[in-house]
mmCIF file of C-alpha atoms (C1' of nucleotides) in Angstrom:
data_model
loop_
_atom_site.group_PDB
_atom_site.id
_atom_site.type_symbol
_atom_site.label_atom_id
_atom_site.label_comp_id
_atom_site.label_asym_id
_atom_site.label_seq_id
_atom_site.Cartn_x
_atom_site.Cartn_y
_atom_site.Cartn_z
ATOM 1 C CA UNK A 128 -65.847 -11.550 -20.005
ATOM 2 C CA UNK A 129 -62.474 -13.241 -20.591
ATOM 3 C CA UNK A 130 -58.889 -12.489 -19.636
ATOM 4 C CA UNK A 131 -56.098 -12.368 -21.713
ATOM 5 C CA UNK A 132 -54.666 -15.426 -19.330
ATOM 6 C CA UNK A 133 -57.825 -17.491 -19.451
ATOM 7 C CA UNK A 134 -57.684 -16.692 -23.309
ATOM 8 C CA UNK A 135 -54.016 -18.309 -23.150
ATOM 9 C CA UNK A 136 -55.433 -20.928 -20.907
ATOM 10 C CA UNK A 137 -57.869 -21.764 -23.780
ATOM 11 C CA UNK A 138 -55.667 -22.099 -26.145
ATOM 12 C CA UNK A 139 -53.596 -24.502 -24.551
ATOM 13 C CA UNK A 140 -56.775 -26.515 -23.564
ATOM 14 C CA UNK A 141 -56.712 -26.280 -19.967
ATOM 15 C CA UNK A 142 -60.173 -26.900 -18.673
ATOM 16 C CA UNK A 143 -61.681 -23.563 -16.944
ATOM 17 C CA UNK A 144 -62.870 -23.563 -13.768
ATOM 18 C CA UNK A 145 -64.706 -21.063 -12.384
ATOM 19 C CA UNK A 146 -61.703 -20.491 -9.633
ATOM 20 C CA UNK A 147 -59.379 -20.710 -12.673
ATOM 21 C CA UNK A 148 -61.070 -18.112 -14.904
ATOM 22 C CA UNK A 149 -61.586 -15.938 -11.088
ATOM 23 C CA UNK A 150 -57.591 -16.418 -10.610
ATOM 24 C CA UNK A 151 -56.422 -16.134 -13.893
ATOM 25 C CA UNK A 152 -58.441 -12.219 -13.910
ATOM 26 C CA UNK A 153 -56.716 -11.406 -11.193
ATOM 27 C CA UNK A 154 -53.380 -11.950 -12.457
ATOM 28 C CA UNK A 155 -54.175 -9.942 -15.890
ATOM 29 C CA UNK A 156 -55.444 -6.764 -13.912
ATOM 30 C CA UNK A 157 -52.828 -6.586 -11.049
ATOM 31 C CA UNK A 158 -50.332 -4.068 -11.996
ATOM 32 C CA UNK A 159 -48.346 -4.882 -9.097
ATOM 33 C CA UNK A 160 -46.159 -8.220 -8.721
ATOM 34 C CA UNK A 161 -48.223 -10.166 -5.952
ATOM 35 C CA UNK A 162 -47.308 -13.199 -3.920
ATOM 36 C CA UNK A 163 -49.433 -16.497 -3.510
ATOM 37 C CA UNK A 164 -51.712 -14.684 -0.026
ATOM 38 C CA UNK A 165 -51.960 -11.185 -2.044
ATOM 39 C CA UNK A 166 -53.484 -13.655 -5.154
ATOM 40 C CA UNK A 167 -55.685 -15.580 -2.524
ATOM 41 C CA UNK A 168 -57.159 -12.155 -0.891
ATOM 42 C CA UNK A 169 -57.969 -10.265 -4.432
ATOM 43 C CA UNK A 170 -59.397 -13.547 -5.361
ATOM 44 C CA UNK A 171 -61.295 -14.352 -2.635
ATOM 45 C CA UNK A 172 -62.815 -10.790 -2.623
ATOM 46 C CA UNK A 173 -63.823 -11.927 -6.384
ATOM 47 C CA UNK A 174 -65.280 -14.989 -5.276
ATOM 48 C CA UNK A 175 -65.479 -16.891 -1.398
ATOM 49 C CA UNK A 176 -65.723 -20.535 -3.009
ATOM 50 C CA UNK A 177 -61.822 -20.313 -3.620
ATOM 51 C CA UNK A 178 -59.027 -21.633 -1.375
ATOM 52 C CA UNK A 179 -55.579 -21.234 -0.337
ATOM 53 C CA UNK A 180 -54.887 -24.320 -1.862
ATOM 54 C CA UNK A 181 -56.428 -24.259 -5.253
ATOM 55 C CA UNK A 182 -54.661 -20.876 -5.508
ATOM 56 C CA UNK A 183 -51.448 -22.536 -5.319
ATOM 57 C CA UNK A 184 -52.429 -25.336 -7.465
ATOM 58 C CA UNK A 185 -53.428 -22.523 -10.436
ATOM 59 C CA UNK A 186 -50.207 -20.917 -9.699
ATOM 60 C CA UNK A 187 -48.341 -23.750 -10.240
ATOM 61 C CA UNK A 188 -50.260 -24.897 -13.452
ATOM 62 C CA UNK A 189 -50.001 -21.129 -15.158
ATOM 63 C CA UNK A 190 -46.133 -21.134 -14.515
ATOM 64 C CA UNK A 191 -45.923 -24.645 -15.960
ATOM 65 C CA UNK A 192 -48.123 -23.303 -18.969
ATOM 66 C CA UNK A 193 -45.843 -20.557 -19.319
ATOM 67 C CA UNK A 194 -48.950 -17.609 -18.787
ATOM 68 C CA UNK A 195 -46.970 -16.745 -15.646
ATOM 69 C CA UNK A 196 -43.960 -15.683 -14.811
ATOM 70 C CA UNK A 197 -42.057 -16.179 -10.905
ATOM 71 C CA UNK A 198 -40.279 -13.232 -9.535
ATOM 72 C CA UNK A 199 -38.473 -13.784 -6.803
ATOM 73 C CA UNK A 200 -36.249 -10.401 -5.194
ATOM 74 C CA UNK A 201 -34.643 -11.767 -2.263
ATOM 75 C CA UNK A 202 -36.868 -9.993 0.138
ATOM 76 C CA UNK A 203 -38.526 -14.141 0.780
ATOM 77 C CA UNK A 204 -41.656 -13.994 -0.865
ATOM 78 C CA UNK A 205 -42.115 -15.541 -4.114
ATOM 79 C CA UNK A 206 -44.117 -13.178 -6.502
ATOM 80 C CA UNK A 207 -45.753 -13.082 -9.755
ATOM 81 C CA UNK A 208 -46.545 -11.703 -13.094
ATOM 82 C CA UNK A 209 -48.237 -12.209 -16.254
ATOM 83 C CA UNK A 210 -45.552 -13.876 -18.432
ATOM 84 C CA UNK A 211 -47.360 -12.763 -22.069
ATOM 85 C CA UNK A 212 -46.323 -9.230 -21.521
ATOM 86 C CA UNK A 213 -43.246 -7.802 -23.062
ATOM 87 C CA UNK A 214 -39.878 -8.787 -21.450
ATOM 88 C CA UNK A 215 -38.471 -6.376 -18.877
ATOM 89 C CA UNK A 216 -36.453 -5.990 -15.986
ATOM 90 C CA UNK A 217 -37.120 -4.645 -12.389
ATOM 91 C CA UNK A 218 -35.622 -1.080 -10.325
ATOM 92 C CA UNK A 219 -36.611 -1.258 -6.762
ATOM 93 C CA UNK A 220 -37.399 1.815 -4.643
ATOM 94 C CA UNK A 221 -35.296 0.260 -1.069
ATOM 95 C CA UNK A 222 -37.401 3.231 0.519
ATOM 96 C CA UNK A 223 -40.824 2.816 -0.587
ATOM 97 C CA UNK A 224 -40.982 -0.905 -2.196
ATOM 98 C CA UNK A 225 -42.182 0.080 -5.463
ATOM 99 C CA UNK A 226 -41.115 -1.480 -8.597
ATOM 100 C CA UNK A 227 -40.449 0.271 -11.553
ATOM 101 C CA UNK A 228 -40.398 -1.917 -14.897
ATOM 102 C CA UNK A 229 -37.357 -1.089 -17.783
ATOM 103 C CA UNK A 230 -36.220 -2.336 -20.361
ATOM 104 C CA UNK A 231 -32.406 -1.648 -21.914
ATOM 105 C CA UNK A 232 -31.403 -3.173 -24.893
ATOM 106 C CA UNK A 233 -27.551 -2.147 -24.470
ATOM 107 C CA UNK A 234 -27.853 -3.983 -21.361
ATOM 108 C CA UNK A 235 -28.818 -7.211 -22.899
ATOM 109 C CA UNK A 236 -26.692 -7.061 -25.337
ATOM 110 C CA UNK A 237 -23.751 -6.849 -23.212
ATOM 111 C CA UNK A 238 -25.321 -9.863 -21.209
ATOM 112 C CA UNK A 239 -25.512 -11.932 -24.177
ATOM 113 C CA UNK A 240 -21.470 -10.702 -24.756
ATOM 114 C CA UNK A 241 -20.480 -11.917 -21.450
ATOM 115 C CA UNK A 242 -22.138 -15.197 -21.984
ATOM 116 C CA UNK A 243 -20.855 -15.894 -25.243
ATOM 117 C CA UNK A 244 -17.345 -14.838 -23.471
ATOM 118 C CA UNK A 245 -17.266 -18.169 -21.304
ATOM 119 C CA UNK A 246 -18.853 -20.234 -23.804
ATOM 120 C CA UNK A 247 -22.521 -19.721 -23.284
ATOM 121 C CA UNK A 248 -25.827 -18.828 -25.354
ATOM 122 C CA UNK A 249 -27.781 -16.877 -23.186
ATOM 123 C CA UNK A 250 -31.303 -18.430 -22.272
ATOM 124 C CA UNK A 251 -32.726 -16.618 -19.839
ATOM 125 C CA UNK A 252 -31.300 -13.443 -17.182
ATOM 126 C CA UNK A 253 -32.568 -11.899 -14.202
ATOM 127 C CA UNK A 254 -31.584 -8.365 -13.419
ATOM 128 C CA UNK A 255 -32.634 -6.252 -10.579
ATOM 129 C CA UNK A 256 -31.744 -2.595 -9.884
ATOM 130 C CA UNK A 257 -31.790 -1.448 -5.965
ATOM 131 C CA UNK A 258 -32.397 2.278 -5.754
ATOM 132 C CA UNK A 259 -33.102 5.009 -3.588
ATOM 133 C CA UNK A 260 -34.530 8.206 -4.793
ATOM 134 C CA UNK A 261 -32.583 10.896 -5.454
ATOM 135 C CA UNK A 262 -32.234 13.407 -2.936
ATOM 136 C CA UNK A 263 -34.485 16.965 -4.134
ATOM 137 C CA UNK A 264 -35.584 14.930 -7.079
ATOM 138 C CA UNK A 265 -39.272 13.631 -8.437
ATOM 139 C CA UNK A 266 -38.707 10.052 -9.282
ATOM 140 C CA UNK A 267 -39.299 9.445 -13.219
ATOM 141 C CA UNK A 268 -42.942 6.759 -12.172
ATOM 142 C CA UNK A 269 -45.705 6.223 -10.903
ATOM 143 C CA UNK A 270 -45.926 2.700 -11.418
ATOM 144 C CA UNK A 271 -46.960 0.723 -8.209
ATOM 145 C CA UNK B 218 -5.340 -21.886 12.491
ATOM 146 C CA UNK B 219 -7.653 -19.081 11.865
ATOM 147 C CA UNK B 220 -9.951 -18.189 8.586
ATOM 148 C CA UNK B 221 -10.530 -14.895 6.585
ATOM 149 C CA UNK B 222 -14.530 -14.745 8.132
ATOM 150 C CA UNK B 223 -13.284 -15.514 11.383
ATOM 151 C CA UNK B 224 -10.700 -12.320 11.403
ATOM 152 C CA UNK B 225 -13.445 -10.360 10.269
ATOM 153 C CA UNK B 226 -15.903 -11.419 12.949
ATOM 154 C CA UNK B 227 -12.880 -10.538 15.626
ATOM 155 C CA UNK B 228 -12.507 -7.165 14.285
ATOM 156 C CA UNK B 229 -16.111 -6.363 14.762
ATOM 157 C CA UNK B 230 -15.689 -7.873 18.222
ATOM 158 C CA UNK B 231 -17.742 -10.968 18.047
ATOM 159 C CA UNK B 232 -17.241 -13.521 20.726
ATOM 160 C CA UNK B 233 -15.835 -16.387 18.956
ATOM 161 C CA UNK B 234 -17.032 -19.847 19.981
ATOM 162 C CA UNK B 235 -15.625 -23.068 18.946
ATOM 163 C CA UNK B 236 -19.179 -23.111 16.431
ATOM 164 C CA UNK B 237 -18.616 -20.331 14.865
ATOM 165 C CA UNK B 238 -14.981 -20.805 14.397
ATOM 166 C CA UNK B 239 -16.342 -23.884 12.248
ATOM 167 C CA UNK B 240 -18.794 -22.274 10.508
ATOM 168 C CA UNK B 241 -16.756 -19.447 9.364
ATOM 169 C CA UNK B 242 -14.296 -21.944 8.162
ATOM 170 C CA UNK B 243 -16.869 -23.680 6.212
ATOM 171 C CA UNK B 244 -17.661 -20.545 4.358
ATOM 172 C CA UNK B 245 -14.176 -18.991 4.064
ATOM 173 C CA UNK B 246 -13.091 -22.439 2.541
ATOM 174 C CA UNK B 247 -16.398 -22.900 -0.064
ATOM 175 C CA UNK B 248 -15.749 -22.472 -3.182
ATOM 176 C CA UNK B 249 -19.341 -23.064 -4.298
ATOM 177 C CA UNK B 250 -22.636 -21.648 -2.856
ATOM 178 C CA UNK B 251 -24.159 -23.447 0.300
ATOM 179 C CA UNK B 252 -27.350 -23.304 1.487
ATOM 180 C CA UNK B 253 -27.888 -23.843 4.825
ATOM 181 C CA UNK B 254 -28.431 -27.165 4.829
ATOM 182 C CA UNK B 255 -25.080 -28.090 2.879
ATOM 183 C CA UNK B 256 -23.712 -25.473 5.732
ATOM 184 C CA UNK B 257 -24.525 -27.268 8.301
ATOM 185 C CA UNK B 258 -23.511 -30.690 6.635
ATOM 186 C CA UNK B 259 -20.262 -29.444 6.490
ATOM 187 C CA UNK B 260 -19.301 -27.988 9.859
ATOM 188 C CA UNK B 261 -21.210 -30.884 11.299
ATOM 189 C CA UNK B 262 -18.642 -33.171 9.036
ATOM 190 C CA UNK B 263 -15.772 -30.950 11.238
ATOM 191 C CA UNK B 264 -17.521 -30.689 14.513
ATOM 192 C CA UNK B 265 -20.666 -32.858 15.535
ATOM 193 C CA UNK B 266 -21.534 -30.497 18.648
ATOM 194 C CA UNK B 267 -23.335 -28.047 16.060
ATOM 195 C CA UNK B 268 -26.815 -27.763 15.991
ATOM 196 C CA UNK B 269 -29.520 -26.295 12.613
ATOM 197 C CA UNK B 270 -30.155 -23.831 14.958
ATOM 198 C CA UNK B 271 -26.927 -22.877 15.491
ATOM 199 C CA UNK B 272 -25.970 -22.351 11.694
ATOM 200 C CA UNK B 273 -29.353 -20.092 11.224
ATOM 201 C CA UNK B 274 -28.589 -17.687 14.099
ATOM 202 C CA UNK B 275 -24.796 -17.793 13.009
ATOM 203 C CA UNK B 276 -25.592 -17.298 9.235
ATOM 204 C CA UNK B 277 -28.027 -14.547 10.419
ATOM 205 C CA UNK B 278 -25.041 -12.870 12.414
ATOM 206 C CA UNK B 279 -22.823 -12.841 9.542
ATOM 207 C CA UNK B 280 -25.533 -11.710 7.133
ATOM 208 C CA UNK B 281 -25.714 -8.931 9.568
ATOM 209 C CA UNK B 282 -22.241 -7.941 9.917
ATOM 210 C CA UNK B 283 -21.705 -8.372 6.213
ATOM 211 C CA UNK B 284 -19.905 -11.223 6.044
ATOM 212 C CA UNK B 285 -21.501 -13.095 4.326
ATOM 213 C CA UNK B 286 -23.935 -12.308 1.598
ATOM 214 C CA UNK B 287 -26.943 -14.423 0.855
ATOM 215 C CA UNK B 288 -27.747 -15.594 -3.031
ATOM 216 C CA UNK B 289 -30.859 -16.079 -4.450
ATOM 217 C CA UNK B 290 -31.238 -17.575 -7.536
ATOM 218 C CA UNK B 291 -35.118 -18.101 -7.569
ATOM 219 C CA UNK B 292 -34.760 -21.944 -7.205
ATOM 220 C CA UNK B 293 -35.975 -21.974 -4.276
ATOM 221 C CA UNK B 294 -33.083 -22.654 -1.956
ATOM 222 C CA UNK B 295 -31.013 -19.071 -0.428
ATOM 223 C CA UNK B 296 -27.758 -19.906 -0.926
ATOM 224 C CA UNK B 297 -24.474 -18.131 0.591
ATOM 225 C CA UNK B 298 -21.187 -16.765 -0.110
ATOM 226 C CA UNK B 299 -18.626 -14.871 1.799
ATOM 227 C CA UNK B 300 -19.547 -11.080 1.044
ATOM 228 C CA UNK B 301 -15.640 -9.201 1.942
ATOM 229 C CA UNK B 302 -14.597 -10.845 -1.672
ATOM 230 C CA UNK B 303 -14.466 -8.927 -5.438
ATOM 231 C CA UNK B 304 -18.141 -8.052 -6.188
ATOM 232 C CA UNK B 305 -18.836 -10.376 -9.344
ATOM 233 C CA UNK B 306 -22.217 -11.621 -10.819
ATOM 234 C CA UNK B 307 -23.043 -14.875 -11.875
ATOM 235 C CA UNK B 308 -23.399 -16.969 -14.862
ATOM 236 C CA UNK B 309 -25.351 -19.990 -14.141
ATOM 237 C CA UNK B 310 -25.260 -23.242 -16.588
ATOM 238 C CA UNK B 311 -28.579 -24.778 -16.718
ATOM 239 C CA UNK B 312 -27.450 -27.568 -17.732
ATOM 240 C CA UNK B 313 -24.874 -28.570 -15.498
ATOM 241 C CA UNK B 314 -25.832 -26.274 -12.416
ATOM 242 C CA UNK B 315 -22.290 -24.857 -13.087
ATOM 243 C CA UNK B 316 -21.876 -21.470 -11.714
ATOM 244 C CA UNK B 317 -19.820 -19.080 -13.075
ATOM 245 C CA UNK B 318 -18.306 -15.622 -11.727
ATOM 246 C CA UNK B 319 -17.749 -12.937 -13.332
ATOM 247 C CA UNK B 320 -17.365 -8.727 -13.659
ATOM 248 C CA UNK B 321 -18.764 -6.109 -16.309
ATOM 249 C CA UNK B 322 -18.020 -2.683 -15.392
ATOM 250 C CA UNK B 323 -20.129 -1.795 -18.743
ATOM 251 C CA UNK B 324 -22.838 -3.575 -17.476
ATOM 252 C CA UNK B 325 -22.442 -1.526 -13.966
ATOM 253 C CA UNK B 326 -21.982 1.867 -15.564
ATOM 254 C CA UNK B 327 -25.439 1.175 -17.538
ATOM 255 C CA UNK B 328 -27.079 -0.224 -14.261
ATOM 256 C CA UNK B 329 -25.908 3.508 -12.361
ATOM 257 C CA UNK B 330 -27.188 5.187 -15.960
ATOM 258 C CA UNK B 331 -30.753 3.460 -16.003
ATOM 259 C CA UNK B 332 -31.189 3.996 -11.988
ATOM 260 C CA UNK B 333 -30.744 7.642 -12.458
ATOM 261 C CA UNK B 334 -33.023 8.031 -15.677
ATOM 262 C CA UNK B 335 -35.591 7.139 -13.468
ATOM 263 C CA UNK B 336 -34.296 9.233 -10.283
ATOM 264 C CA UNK B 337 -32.997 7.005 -8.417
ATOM 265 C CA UNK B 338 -29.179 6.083 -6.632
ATOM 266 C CA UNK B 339 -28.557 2.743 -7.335
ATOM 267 C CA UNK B 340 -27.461 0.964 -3.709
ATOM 268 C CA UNK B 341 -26.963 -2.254 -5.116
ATOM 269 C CA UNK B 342 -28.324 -4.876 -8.199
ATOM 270 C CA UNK B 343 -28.440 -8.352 -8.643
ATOM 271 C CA UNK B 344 -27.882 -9.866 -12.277
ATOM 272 C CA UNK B 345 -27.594 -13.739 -13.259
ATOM 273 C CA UNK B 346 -26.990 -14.931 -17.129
ATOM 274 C CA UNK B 347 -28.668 -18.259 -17.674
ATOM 275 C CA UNK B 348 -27.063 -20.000 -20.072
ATOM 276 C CA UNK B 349 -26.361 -23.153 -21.630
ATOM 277 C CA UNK B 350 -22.789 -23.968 -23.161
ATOM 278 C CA UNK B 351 -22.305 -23.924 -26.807
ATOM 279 C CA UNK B 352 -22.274 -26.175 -28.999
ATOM 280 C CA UNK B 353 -18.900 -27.618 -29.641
ATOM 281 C CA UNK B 354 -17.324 -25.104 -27.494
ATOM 282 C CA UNK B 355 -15.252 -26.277 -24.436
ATOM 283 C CA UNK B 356 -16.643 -23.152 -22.068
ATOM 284 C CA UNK B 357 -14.202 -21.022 -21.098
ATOM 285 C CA UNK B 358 -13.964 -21.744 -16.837
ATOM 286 C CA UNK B 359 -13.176 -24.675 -14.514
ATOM 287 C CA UNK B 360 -14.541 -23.339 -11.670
ATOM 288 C CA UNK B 361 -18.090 -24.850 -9.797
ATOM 289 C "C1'" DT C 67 -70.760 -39.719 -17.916
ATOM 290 C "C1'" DT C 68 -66.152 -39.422 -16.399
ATOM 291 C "C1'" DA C 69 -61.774 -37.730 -15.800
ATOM 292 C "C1'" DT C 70 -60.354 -33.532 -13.689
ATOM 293 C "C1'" DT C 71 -60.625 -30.176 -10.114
ATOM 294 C "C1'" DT C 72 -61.847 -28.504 -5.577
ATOM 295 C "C1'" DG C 73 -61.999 -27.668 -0.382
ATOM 296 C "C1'" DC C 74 -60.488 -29.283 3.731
ATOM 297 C "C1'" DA C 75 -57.231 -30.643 6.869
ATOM 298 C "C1'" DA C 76 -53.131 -32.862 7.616
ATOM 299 C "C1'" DA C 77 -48.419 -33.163 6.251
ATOM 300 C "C1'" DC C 78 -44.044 -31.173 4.831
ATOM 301 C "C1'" DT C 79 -40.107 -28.048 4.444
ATOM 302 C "C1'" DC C 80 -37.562 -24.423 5.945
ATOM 303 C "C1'" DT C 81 -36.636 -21.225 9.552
ATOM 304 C "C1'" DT C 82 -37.173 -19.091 14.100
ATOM 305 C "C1'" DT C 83 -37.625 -19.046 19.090
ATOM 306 C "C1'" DG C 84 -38.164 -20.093 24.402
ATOM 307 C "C1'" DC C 85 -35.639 -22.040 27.804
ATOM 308 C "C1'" DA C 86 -32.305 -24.083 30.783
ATOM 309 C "C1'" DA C 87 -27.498 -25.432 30.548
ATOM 310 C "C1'" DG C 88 -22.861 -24.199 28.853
ATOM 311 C "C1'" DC C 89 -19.172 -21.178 27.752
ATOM 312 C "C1'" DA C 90 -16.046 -16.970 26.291
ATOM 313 C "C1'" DA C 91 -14.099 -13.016 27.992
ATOM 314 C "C1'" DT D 238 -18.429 -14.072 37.238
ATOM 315 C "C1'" DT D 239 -21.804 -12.849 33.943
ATOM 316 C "C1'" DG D 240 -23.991 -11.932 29.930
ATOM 317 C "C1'" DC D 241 -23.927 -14.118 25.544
ATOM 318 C "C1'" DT D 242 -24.415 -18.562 23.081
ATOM 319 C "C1'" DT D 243 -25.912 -23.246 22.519
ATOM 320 C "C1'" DG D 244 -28.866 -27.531 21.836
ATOM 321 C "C1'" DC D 245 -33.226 -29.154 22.037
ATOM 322 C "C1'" DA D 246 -37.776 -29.323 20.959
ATOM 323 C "C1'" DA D 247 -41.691 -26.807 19.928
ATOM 324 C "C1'" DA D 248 -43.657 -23.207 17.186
ATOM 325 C "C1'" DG D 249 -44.239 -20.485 12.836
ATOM 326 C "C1'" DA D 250 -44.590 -19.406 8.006
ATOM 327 C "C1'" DG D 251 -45.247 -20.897 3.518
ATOM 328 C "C1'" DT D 252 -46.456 -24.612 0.456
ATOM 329 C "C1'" DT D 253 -48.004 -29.268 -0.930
ATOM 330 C "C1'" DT D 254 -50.923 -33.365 -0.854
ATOM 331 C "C1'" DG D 255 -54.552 -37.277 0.096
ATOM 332 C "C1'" DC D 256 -59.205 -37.870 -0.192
ATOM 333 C "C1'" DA D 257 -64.064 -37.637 -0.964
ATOM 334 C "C1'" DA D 258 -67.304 -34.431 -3.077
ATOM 335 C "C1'" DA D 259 -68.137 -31.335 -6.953
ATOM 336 C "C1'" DT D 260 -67.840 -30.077 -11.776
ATOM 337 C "C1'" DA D 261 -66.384 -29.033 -16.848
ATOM 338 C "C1'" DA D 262 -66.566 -30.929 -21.198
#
DNA sequence: TTATTTGCAAACTCTTTGCAAGCAA
DNA sequence: TTGCTTGCAAAGAGTTTGCAAATAA
């Protein structure tokens, strides 16, 4: 039973571990965004043989790979997320810490207008949106 | 001889010691975005009686009387800037390191619009362009 | 078989903190 | 004077690395 990262992996010829396959699972079911000790726990629970260590190692390799994707919102903990999935920026709930995921193409579009304003193409962007809920009002997710 | 930071740390009532004086004129005279480190290069460079420790608990202090704001732009170093100036985001060259200020109220007004789609306030954002300059193009600032 | 990967523990980097001495108000 | 601030060195948190043993291909 294969994950779509360890099916990236494979295709780019890394050689699979069992930690590897183990780690690269639990980055293509969490839902969430978590950081290198939230990776280490799920994974652990998966299988004991796996360390601290080799967790950051994998981490390190699937960003360099590009089947992973660093997040990083200020708050000091680096996070992470499958990087195959479609692009999309972050909203996050102040109150509760959830993250919502959006995408707005109008937005991006007026980012790639900016850049091109001082002279840039526009590579990459990083946009987060700090919220709290509206007051009397259900929040539009349920997204972890 | 007395810098913006400083004023602002008097009217809150902070007790002003010769180190913070020089710290606050560190960051009231960068033009760039320090991290601590290049911080406390720089007010050692004016006064050699400061301490690592003392920049941290100072840099902490004016974090917490918004002074100063702290950057992050997921390289791994938290970088600083003095928080009573324009809001602006920033356009980073990834070539050069350049970093570039600027202001979209477009780009706000969306930000507000997507927050509240999803039933939320927005309290604040964070949005960098990465870019790299065009071809043939001289880009269109001089600043660092 | 053999080059790569792993676990362990030590090392490293960045940041915070306890404490006694120093200083601003 | 007196409570806040400082420098120092030690402690923490998070991450990386050297090395011998284990393992995928």
């Amino acid at each position: 039973m294969s994950s779509p990262i360890e099916d990236r992996c494979l295709q780019k010829g890394l050689k699979m571990t069992e930690q590897r396959r183990v780690i690269a699972r639990v980055l293509s079911e969490a839902n969430d965004h978590p950081d290198a000790a939230e990776v280490y726990q799920r994974a652990a629970d998966l299988d004991p043989r796996i360390s601290m260590a080799t967790v950051y190692r994998t981490i390190r390799l699937f960003e360099d790979c590009n089947v992973l994707e660093r997040l990083n919102f200020g708050d000091g903990r680096v996070r992470y997320e499958e990087a195959s999935r479609e692009h999309h920026d972050h909203l996050i709930d102040v109150k509760s810490g959830k993250i919502i995921e959006f995408q707005n193409t109008e937005i991006e579009r007026l980012q790639r207008e900016v850049a091109r304003e001082f002279g840039y193409e526009l590579v990459d962007h990083r946009l987060e949106l700090y919220g709290i809920p509206l007051s009397g009002k259900q929040t539009a997710s349920e997204e972890q």
